[in-house]
PDB file of C-alpha atoms in Angstrom:
ATOM      1  CA  UNK A   1     -89.930 -24.632-267.392  1.00  0.00           C
ATOM      2  CA  UNK A   2     -93.033 -24.306-265.248  1.00  0.00           C
ATOM      3  CA  UNK A   3     -92.329 -27.832-263.576  1.00  0.00           C
ATOM      4  CA  UNK A   4     -88.609 -26.268-262.892  1.00  0.00           C
ATOM      5  CA  UNK A   5     -90.286 -23.013-261.184  1.00  0.00           C
ATOM      6  CA  UNK A   6     -92.405 -24.979-259.215  1.00  0.00           C
ATOM      7  CA  UNK A   7     -89.644 -26.951-258.062  1.00  0.00           C
ATOM      8  CA  UNK A   8     -87.612 -23.742-257.349  1.00  0.00           C
ATOM      9  CA  UNK A   9     -90.688 -22.448-255.720  1.00  0.00           C
ATOM     10  CA  UNK A  10     -91.045 -25.654-252.999  1.00  0.00           C
ATOM     11  CA  UNK A  11     -87.137 -25.871-252.586  1.00  0.00           C
ATOM     12  CA  UNK A  12     -87.198 -21.796-251.170  1.00  0.00           C
ATOM     13  CA  UNK A  13     -90.393 -22.560-248.982  1.00  0.00           C
ATOM     14  CA  UNK A  14     -88.659 -25.592-247.628  1.00  0.00           C
ATOM     15  CA  UNK A  15     -85.314 -23.866-247.143  1.00  0.00           C
ATOM     16  CA  UNK A  16     -87.216 -20.770-245.478  1.00  0.00           C
ATOM     17  CA  UNK A  17     -88.877 -23.311-243.207  1.00  0.00           C
ATOM     18  CA  UNK A  18     -85.660 -24.768-241.948  1.00  0.00           C
ATOM     19  CA  UNK A  19     -84.290 -21.172-240.988  1.00  0.00           C
ATOM     20  CA  UNK A  20     -87.147 -19.939-239.043  1.00  0.00           C
ATOM     21  CA  UNK A  21     -85.771 -21.142-235.862  1.00  0.00           C
ATOM     22  CA  UNK A  22     -82.394 -19.535-236.431  1.00  0.00           C
ATOM     23  CA  UNK A  23     -83.969 -16.069-235.215  1.00  0.00           C
ATOM     24  CA  UNK A  24     -85.817 -17.593-232.548  1.00  0.00           C
ATOM     25  CA  UNK A  25     -82.531 -18.767-230.842  1.00  0.00           C
ATOM     26  CA  UNK A  26     -81.535 -15.024-230.358  1.00  0.00           C
ATOM     27  CA  UNK A  27     -84.702 -14.471-228.243  1.00  0.00           C
ATOM     28  CA  UNK A  28     -86.691 -16.219-225.160  1.00  0.00           C
ATOM     29  CA  UNK A  29     -89.302 -18.573-226.524  1.00  0.00           C
ATOM     30  CA  UNK A  30     -92.464 -19.576-224.571  1.00  0.00           C
ATOM     31  CA  UNK A  31     -93.635 -22.637-224.008  1.00  0.00           C
ATOM     32  CA  UNK A  32     -95.815 -23.130-227.143  1.00  0.00           C
ATOM     33  CA  UNK A  33     -92.908 -22.308-228.979  1.00  0.00           C
ATOM     34  CA  UNK A  34     -90.862 -24.779-227.208  1.00  0.00           C
ATOM     35  CA  UNK A  35     -93.610 -27.625-227.900  1.00  0.00           C
ATOM     36  CA  UNK A  36     -93.704 -26.405-231.724  1.00  0.00           C
ATOM     37  CA  UNK A  37     -89.599 -26.598-231.957  1.00  0.00           C
ATOM     38  CA  UNK A  38     -89.791 -30.165-230.208  1.00  0.00           C
ATOM     39  CA  UNK A  39     -92.248 -31.099-232.568  1.00  0.00           C
ATOM     40  CA  UNK A  40     -90.130 -29.897-235.267  1.00  0.00           C
ATOM     41  CA  UNK A  41     -87.302 -32.117-233.773  1.00  0.00           C
ATOM     42  CA  UNK A  42     -89.635 -35.163-234.265  1.00  0.00           C
ATOM     43  CA  UNK A  43     -90.354 -34.214-238.078  1.00  0.00           C
ATOM     44  CA  UNK A  44     -86.806 -33.672-238.854  1.00  0.00           C
ATOM     45  CA  UNK A  45     -85.920 -37.341-237.439  1.00  0.00           C
ATOM     46  CA  UNK A  46     -88.181 -38.495-240.346  1.00  0.00           C
ATOM     47  CA  UNK A  47     -87.411 -36.275-242.892  1.00  0.00           C
ATOM     48  CA  UNK A  48     -83.712 -37.257-242.796  1.00  0.00           C
ATOM     49  CA  UNK A  49     -84.796 -40.479-243.404  1.00  0.00           C
ATOM     50  CA  UNK A  50     -86.918 -39.529-246.431  1.00  0.00           C
ATOM     51  CA  UNK A  51     -84.585 -37.295-247.765  1.00  0.00           C
ATOM     52  CA  UNK A  52     -81.796 -39.814-247.614  1.00  0.00           C
ATOM     53  CA  UNK A  53     -83.896 -42.580-249.200  1.00  0.00           C
ATOM     54  CA  UNK A  54     -84.827 -40.300-251.838  1.00  0.00           C
ATOM     55  CA  UNK A  55     -81.140 -39.485-253.010  1.00  0.00           C
ATOM     56  CA  UNK A  56     -80.580 -43.307-252.946  1.00  0.00           C
ATOM     57  CA  UNK A  57     -83.145 -43.789-255.737  1.00  0.00           C
ATOM     58  CA  UNK A  58     -82.528 -40.522-257.715  1.00  0.00           C
ATOM     59  CA  UNK A  59     -85.825 -38.929-256.812  1.00  0.00           C
ATOM     60  CA  UNK A  60     -85.622 -35.298-256.797  1.00  0.00           C
ATOM     61  CA  UNK A  61     -81.945 -35.834-255.873  1.00  0.00           C
ATOM     62  CA  UNK A  62     -80.759 -32.328-255.721  1.00  0.00           C
ATOM     63  CA  UNK A  63     -83.861 -30.868-253.847  1.00  0.00           C
ATOM     64  CA  UNK A  64     -83.484 -34.085-251.449  1.00  0.00           C
ATOM     65  CA  UNK A  65     -79.809 -33.220-250.834  1.00  0.00           C
ATOM     66  CA  UNK A  66     -80.518 -29.684-249.794  1.00  0.00           C
ATOM     67  CA  UNK A  67     -83.263 -30.985-247.783  1.00  0.00           C
ATOM     68  CA  UNK A  68     -80.993 -33.480-245.928  1.00  0.00           C
ATOM     69  CA  UNK A  69     -78.317 -30.958-245.225  1.00  0.00           C
ATOM     70  CA  UNK A  70     -80.438 -28.172-243.802  1.00  0.00           C
ATOM     71  CA  UNK A  71     -82.342 -30.846-241.383  1.00  0.00           C
ATOM     72  CA  UNK A  72     -79.151 -31.790-240.061  1.00  0.00           C
ATOM     73  CA  UNK A  73     -78.302 -28.275-239.447  1.00  0.00           C
ATOM     74  CA  UNK A  74     -81.698 -27.147-237.988  1.00  0.00           C
ATOM     75  CA  UNK A  75     -81.666 -30.427-235.608  1.00  0.00           C
ATOM     76  CA  UNK A  76     -78.809 -29.374-234.137  1.00  0.00           C
ATOM     77  CA  UNK A  77     -79.537 -25.702-233.632  1.00  0.00           C
ATOM     78  CA  UNK A  78     -82.748 -26.537-232.143  1.00  0.00           C
ATOM     79  CA  UNK A  79     -81.232 -29.101-230.217  1.00  0.00           C
ATOM     80  CA  UNK A  80     -79.294 -26.280-228.703  1.00  0.00           C
ATOM     81  CA  UNK A  81     -82.159 -24.130-227.859  1.00  0.00           C
ATOM     82  CA  UNK A  82     -84.084 -26.775-226.276  1.00  0.00           C
ATOM     83  CA  UNK A  83     -81.363 -27.643-223.888  1.00  0.00           C
ATOM     84  CA  UNK A  84     -81.088 -23.757-222.905  1.00  0.00           C
ATOM     85  CA  UNK A  85     -85.103 -23.675-222.467  1.00  0.00           C
ATOM     86  CA  UNK A  86     -85.291 -26.743-220.485  1.00  0.00           C
ATOM     87  CA  UNK A  87     -85.597 -25.941-216.547  1.00  0.00           C
ATOM     88  CA  UNK A  88     -86.662 -29.253-215.172  1.00  0.00           C
ATOM     89  CA  UNK A  89     -84.546 -32.552-214.395  1.00  0.00           C
ATOM     90  CA  UNK A  90     -86.608 -35.108-216.312  1.00  0.00           C
ATOM     91  CA  UNK A  91     -86.779 -32.751-219.785  1.00  0.00           C
ATOM     92  CA  UNK A  92     -82.843 -31.706-219.635  1.00  0.00           C
ATOM     93  CA  UNK A  93     -82.177 -35.825-219.426  1.00  0.00           C
ATOM     94  CA  UNK A  94     -84.425 -36.726-222.197  1.00  0.00           C
ATOM     95  CA  UNK A  95     -82.454 -33.804-224.320  1.00  0.00           C
ATOM     96  CA  UNK A  96     -79.485 -35.600-223.421  1.00  0.00           C
ATOM     97  CA  UNK A  97     -80.601 -38.731-224.362  1.00  0.00           C
ATOM     98  CA  UNK A  98     -81.751 -37.109-227.856  1.00  0.00           C
ATOM     99  CA  UNK A  99     -77.988 -35.811-228.238  1.00  0.00           C
ATOM    100  CA  UNK A 100     -76.653 -39.171-227.713  1.00  0.00           C
ATOM    101  CA  UNK A 101     -79.201 -40.782-229.958  1.00  0.00           C
ATOM    102  CA  UNK A 102     -78.383 -37.885-232.461  1.00  0.00           C
ATOM    103  CA  UNK A 103     -75.058 -39.247-233.027  1.00  0.00           C
ATOM    104  CA  UNK A 104     -75.340 -42.369-235.035  1.00  0.00           C
ATOM    105  CA  UNK A 105     -78.160 -40.595-237.119  1.00  0.00           C
ATOM    106  CA  UNK A 106     -76.055 -37.800-238.325  1.00  0.00           C
ATOM    107  CA  UNK A 107     -73.324 -40.206-239.002  1.00  0.00           C
ATOM    108  CA  UNK A 108     -75.198 -42.320-241.720  1.00  0.00           C
ATOM    109  CA  UNK A 109     -76.779 -38.994-242.974  1.00  0.00           C
ATOM    110  CA  UNK A 110     -73.573 -37.138-243.603  1.00  0.00           C
ATOM    111  CA  UNK A 111     -72.035 -40.307-245.183  1.00  0.00           C
ATOM    112  CA  UNK A 112     -72.341 -41.514-248.544  1.00  0.00           C
ATOM    113  CA  UNK A 113     -75.717 -42.726-249.597  1.00  0.00           C
ATOM    114  CA  UNK A 114     -75.835 -46.336-249.408  1.00  0.00           C
ATOM    115  CA  UNK A 115     -78.697 -48.984-249.762  1.00  0.00           C
ATOM    116  CA  UNK A 116     -77.254 -51.015-247.149  1.00  0.00           C
ATOM    117  CA  UNK A 117     -77.291 -48.200-244.707  1.00  0.00           C
ATOM    118  CA  UNK A 118     -80.901 -47.353-245.047  1.00  0.00           C
ATOM    119  CA  UNK A 119     -82.490 -49.445-242.625  1.00  0.00           C
ATOM    120  CA  UNK A 120     -79.914 -48.972-240.000  1.00  0.00           C
ATOM    121  CA  UNK A 121     -80.553 -45.014-240.761  1.00  0.00           C
ATOM    122  CA  UNK A 122     -84.272 -45.640-239.922  1.00  0.00           C
ATOM    123  CA  UNK A 123     -83.885 -47.968-237.147  1.00  0.00           C
ATOM    124  CA  UNK A 124     -81.688 -45.211-235.451  1.00  0.00           C
ATOM    125  CA  UNK A 125     -83.986 -42.623-236.284  1.00  0.00           C
ATOM    126  CA  UNK A 126     -86.902 -44.412-234.899  1.00  0.00           C
ATOM    127  CA  UNK A 127     -85.044 -44.357-231.451  1.00  0.00           C
ATOM    128  CA  UNK A 128     -84.510 -40.496-231.903  1.00  0.00           C
ATOM    129  CA  UNK A 129     -88.197 -39.945-232.852  1.00  0.00           C
ATOM    130  CA  UNK A 130     -89.404 -41.618-229.582  1.00  0.00           C
ATOM    131  CA  UNK A 131     -86.860 -39.274-227.460  1.00  0.00           C
ATOM    132  CA  UNK A 132     -88.119 -36.426-229.390  1.00  0.00           C
ATOM    133  CA  UNK A 133     -91.385 -37.200-228.833  1.00  0.00           C
ATOM    134  CA  UNK A 134     -90.958 -37.549-225.179  1.00  0.00           C
ATOM    135  CA  UNK A 135     -89.768 -33.944-225.039  1.00  0.00           C
ATOM    136  CA  UNK A 136     -92.950 -32.835-226.647  1.00  0.00           C
ATOM    137  CA  UNK A 137     -94.762 -34.736-223.904  1.00  0.00           C
ATOM    138  CA  UNK A 138     -93.076 -33.341-221.023  1.00  0.00           C
ATOM    139  CA  UNK A 139     -93.141 -29.541-222.622  1.00  0.00           C
ATOM    140  CA  UNK A 140     -96.898 -30.230-223.240  1.00  0.00           C
ATOM    141  CA  UNK A 141     -97.542 -31.234-219.792  1.00  0.00           C
ATOM    142  CA  UNK A 142     -95.798 -28.398-218.590  1.00  0.00           C
ATOM    143  CA  UNK A 143     -97.686 -25.814-220.411  1.00  0.00           C
ATOM    144  CA  UNK A 144    -101.180 -27.150-218.671  1.00  0.00           C
ATOM    145  CA  UNK A 145    -103.098 -25.636-221.235  1.00  0.00           C
ATOM    146  CA  UNK A 146    -105.411 -26.769-223.965  1.00  0.00           C
ATOM    147  CA  UNK A 147    -103.350 -24.954-226.480  1.00  0.00           C
ATOM    148  CA  UNK A 148    -100.211 -26.574-225.551  1.00  0.00           C
ATOM    149  CA  UNK A 149    -102.097 -29.872-226.746  1.00  0.00           C
ATOM    150  CA  UNK A 150    -103.201 -28.406-229.918  1.00  0.00           C
ATOM    151  CA  UNK A 151     -99.700 -27.309-230.717  1.00  0.00           C
ATOM    152  CA  UNK A 152     -98.800 -31.009-229.998  1.00  0.00           C
ATOM    153  CA  UNK A 153    -101.338 -32.320-232.201  1.00  0.00           C
ATOM    154  CA  UNK A 154    -100.514 -29.872-235.392  1.00  0.00           C
ATOM    155  CA  UNK A 155     -96.725 -30.041-234.914  1.00  0.00           C
ATOM    156  CA  UNK A 156     -97.211 -33.969-235.068  1.00  0.00           C
ATOM    157  CA  UNK A 157     -98.941 -33.603-238.431  1.00  0.00           C
ATOM    158  CA  UNK A 158     -95.823 -32.474-239.788  1.00  0.00           C
ATOM    159  CA  UNK A 159     -93.796 -35.596-238.505  1.00  0.00           C
ATOM    160  CA  UNK A 160     -96.445 -37.962-239.808  1.00  0.00           C
ATOM    161  CA  UNK A 161     -95.984 -36.323-243.231  1.00  0.00           C
ATOM    162  CA  UNK A 162     -92.228 -37.150-243.351  1.00  0.00           C
ATOM    163  CA  UNK A 163     -92.653 -40.597-241.886  1.00  0.00           C
ATOM    164  CA  UNK A 164     -95.520 -41.657-244.664  1.00  0.00           C
ATOM    165  CA  UNK A 165     -92.870 -40.208-247.029  1.00  0.00           C
ATOM    166  CA  UNK A 166     -89.829 -42.208-245.677  1.00  0.00           C
ATOM    167  CA  UNK A 167     -91.758 -45.551-245.104  1.00  0.00           C
ATOM    168  CA  UNK A 168     -92.874 -45.208-248.856  1.00  0.00           C
ATOM    169  CA  UNK A 169     -89.552 -44.723-250.158  1.00  0.00           C
ATOM    170  CA  UNK A 170     -88.388 -47.793-248.289  1.00  0.00           C
ATOM    171  CA  UNK A 171     -91.067 -49.666-250.057  1.00  0.00           C
ATOM    172  CA  UNK A 172     -90.169 -47.908-253.263  1.00  0.00           C
ATOM    173  CA  UNK A 173     -86.322 -49.160-252.750  1.00  0.00           C
ATOM    174  CA  UNK A 174     -87.534 -52.585-252.766  1.00  0.00           C
ATOM    175  CA  UNK A 175     -87.327 -53.184-248.878  1.00  0.00           C
ATOM    176  CA  UNK A 176     -90.357 -55.732-248.847  1.00  0.00           C
ATOM    177  CA  UNK A 177     -91.106 -55.537-245.218  1.00  0.00           C
ATOM    178  CA  UNK A 178     -94.432 -55.980-243.665  1.00  0.00           C
ATOM    179  CA  UNK A 179     -93.643 -53.711-240.616  1.00  0.00           C
ATOM    180  CA  UNK A 180     -93.126 -50.860-243.263  1.00  0.00           C
ATOM    181  CA  UNK A 181     -96.498 -51.419-244.709  1.00  0.00           C
ATOM    182  CA  UNK A 182     -98.241 -51.388-241.242  1.00  0.00           C
ATOM    183  CA  UNK A 183     -96.368 -48.300-240.120  1.00  0.00           C
ATOM    184  CA  UNK A 184     -97.485 -46.681-243.284  1.00  0.00           C
ATOM    185  CA  UNK A 185    -101.265 -47.473-243.077  1.00  0.00           C
ATOM    186  CA  UNK A 186    -100.940 -46.479-239.083  1.00  0.00           C
ATOM    187  CA  UNK A 187     -99.441 -43.103-240.176  1.00  0.00           C
ATOM    188  CA  UNK A 188    -101.993 -42.705-243.025  1.00  0.00           C
ATOM    189  CA  UNK A 189    -104.676 -43.362-240.325  1.00  0.00           C
ATOM    190  CA  UNK A 190    -103.188 -41.036-237.533  1.00  0.00           C
ATOM    191  CA  UNK A 191    -102.811 -38.191-240.100  1.00  0.00           C
ATOM    192  CA  UNK A 192    -106.397 -38.298-241.058  1.00  0.00           C
ATOM    193  CA  UNK A 193    -107.785 -38.832-237.319  1.00  0.00           C
ATOM    194  CA  UNK A 194    -105.693 -35.739-236.223  1.00  0.00           C
ATOM    195  CA  UNK A 195    -106.748 -33.801-239.094  1.00  0.00           C
ATOM    196  CA  UNK A 196    -110.229 -33.839-238.113  1.00  0.00           C
ATOM    197  CA  UNK A 197    -109.201 -33.158-234.602  1.00  0.00           C
ATOM    198  CA  UNK A 198    -107.972 -30.163-235.592  1.00  0.00           C
ATOM    199  CA  UNK A 199    -110.922 -29.113-237.649  1.00  0.00           C
ATOM    200  CA  UNK A 200    -112.845 -29.585-234.249  1.00  0.00           C
ATOM    201  CA  UNK A 201    -110.667 -27.661-231.969  1.00  0.00           C
ATOM    202  CA  UNK A 202    -111.886 -24.407-229.995  1.00  0.00           C
ATOM    203  CA  UNK A 203    -108.639 -22.745-230.611  1.00  0.00           C
ATOM    204  CA  UNK A 204    -108.953 -22.514-234.541  1.00  0.00           C
ATOM    205  CA  UNK A 205    -109.045 -18.787-235.896  1.00  0.00           C
ATOM    206  CA  UNK A 206    -110.619 -18.249-239.399  1.00  0.00           C
ATOM    207  CA  UNK A 207    -107.062 -18.329-241.038  1.00  0.00           C
ATOM    208  CA  UNK A 208    -106.436 -21.460-239.257  1.00  0.00           C
ATOM    209  CA  UNK A 209    -109.437 -22.971-240.459  1.00  0.00           C
ATOM    210  CA  UNK A 210    -108.880 -21.852-243.795  1.00  0.00           C
ATOM    211  CA  UNK A 211    -105.573 -23.075-244.122  1.00  0.00           C
ATOM    212  CA  UNK A 212    -107.009 -26.716-242.436  1.00  0.00           C
ATOM    213  CA  UNK A 213    -109.201 -26.935-245.565  1.00  0.00           C
ATOM    214  CA  UNK A 214    -105.974 -26.481-247.816  1.00  0.00           C
ATOM    215  CA  UNK A 215    -104.326 -29.224-246.118  1.00  0.00           C
ATOM    216  CA  UNK A 216    -107.461 -31.447-246.712  1.00  0.00           C
ATOM    217  CA  UNK A 217    -107.516 -30.793-250.399  1.00  0.00           C
ATOM    218  CA  UNK A 218    -103.739 -31.734-250.650  1.00  0.00           C
ATOM    219  CA  UNK A 219    -104.405 -34.604-248.448  1.00  0.00           C
ATOM    220  CA  UNK A 220    -107.045 -36.261-250.440  1.00  0.00           C
ATOM    221  CA  UNK A 221    -104.865 -35.618-253.620  1.00  0.00           C
ATOM    222  CA  UNK A 222    -102.108 -37.332-251.891  1.00  0.00           C
ATOM    223  CA  UNK A 223    -104.071 -40.472-251.426  1.00  0.00           C
ATOM    224  CA  UNK A 224    -105.104 -40.414-254.826  1.00  0.00           C
ATOM    225  CA  UNK A 225    -101.170 -40.408-255.618  1.00  0.00           C
ATOM    226  CA  UNK A 226     -99.810 -43.054-253.242  1.00  0.00           C
ATOM    227  CA  UNK A 227    -100.426 -46.153-255.228  1.00  0.00           C
ATOM    228  CA  UNK A 228     -98.168 -49.007-254.695  1.00  0.00           C
ATOM    229  CA  UNK A 229    -100.094 -51.888-256.067  1.00  0.00           C
ATOM    230  CA  UNK A 230     -98.309 -54.696-258.338  1.00  0.00           C
ATOM    231  CA  UNK A 231     -94.800 -53.047-257.220  1.00  0.00           C
ATOM    232  CA  UNK A 232     -95.600 -50.019-258.765  1.00  0.00           C
ATOM    233  CA  UNK A 233     -94.505 -46.660-257.415  1.00  0.00           C
ATOM    234  CA  UNK A 234     -94.321 -43.118-257.888  1.00  0.00           C
ATOM    235  CA  UNK A 235     -92.078 -41.742-255.364  1.00  0.00           C
ATOM    236  CA  UNK A 236     -91.457 -38.366-256.943  1.00  0.00           C
ATOM    237  CA  UNK A 237     -95.087 -37.454-257.025  1.00  0.00           C
ATOM    238  CA  UNK A 238     -95.743 -38.391-253.391  1.00  0.00           C
ATOM    239  CA  UNK A 239     -92.620 -36.686-252.106  1.00  0.00           C
ATOM    240  CA  UNK A 240     -93.918 -33.152-253.695  1.00  0.00           C
ATOM    241  CA  UNK A 241     -97.316 -33.680-252.555  1.00  0.00           C
ATOM    242  CA  UNK A 242     -95.964 -34.493-249.015  1.00  0.00           C
ATOM    243  CA  UNK A 243     -93.659 -31.642-248.677  1.00  0.00           C
ATOM    244  CA  UNK A 244     -96.826 -29.304-249.604  1.00  0.00           C
ATOM    245  CA  UNK A 245     -98.336 -30.827-246.572  1.00  0.00           C
ATOM    246  CA  UNK A 246     -95.567 -30.301-244.399  1.00  0.00           C
ATOM    247  CA  UNK A 247     -95.232 -26.612-245.667  1.00  0.00           C
ATOM    248  CA  UNK A 248     -98.759 -25.955-244.804  1.00  0.00           C
ATOM    249  CA  UNK A 249     -98.913 -27.846-241.726  1.00  0.00           C
ATOM    250  CA  UNK A 250     -95.911 -25.976-240.364  1.00  0.00           C
ATOM    251  CA  UNK A 251     -97.536 -22.743-240.877  1.00  0.00           C
ATOM    252  CA  UNK A 252    -100.594 -23.980-239.124  1.00  0.00           C
ATOM    253  CA  UNK A 253     -98.529 -24.882-236.021  1.00  0.00           C
ATOM    254  CA  UNK A 254     -96.914 -21.676-235.950  1.00  0.00           C
ATOM    255  CA  UNK A 255    -100.109 -19.872-236.062  1.00  0.00           C
ATOM    256  CA  UNK A 256    -101.152 -22.100-232.941  1.00  0.00           C
ATOM    257  CA  UNK A 257     -98.077 -21.339-231.625  1.00  0.00           C
ATOM    258  CA  UNK A 258     -98.579 -17.856-231.612  1.00  0.00           C
ATOM    259  CA  UNK A 259    -102.093 -17.583-230.111  1.00  0.00           C
ATOM    260  CA  UNK A 260    -102.493 -15.891-226.800  1.00  0.00           C
TER     261      UNK A 260
END
């Protein structure tokens, strides 16, 4: 009963995470919130892969299915908002490219979950991630502030949490590819380095510092749980721990984006 209650709370929090931008779409957003939203697109490109792979391995299937559906809806909602926000030709063109790259990702993600489609989904999502990252960089440059850069770094942590999860799921589903192992190690290193960079930010409030320490605790727990030696994987525990980090980093990014 306790385990089911925890899963219900986690599911509710993640569904809430996906509902937040809906209200924002009805009002004007500032540049920091646009960076936050574009950064969330990066995360969703990886979350879709992670959820699809979880479903394929029957890892927290029902929750992963909800995450997949909500991620698809949210990605399209945010894409519309960002296209309305963009005011320069380069950002507009990049968003149009993102829209084109979204088509094959959505086609696979909304179809039957099949192992033979997993690598294609990841390949297409990598292209989508690159386009979303470019949008973030363009918006960060337009902001012209240190705060915009901090929002970018914080929001990227959300993406890395789901990227690590997706790569771990690829390996746990017996896709034995050295590229995946190296990408996984790189994502772990980048997350840890960025976490320290956020700790040192001059933009931090006491609340942000407190939440960063909570992330650090969960990150240390995650590093103890992501075993994969001798073909032994624990994808359920890894998915749960990374989802906790995602929720925390989303809250921290929102706090940064709301700073004056």
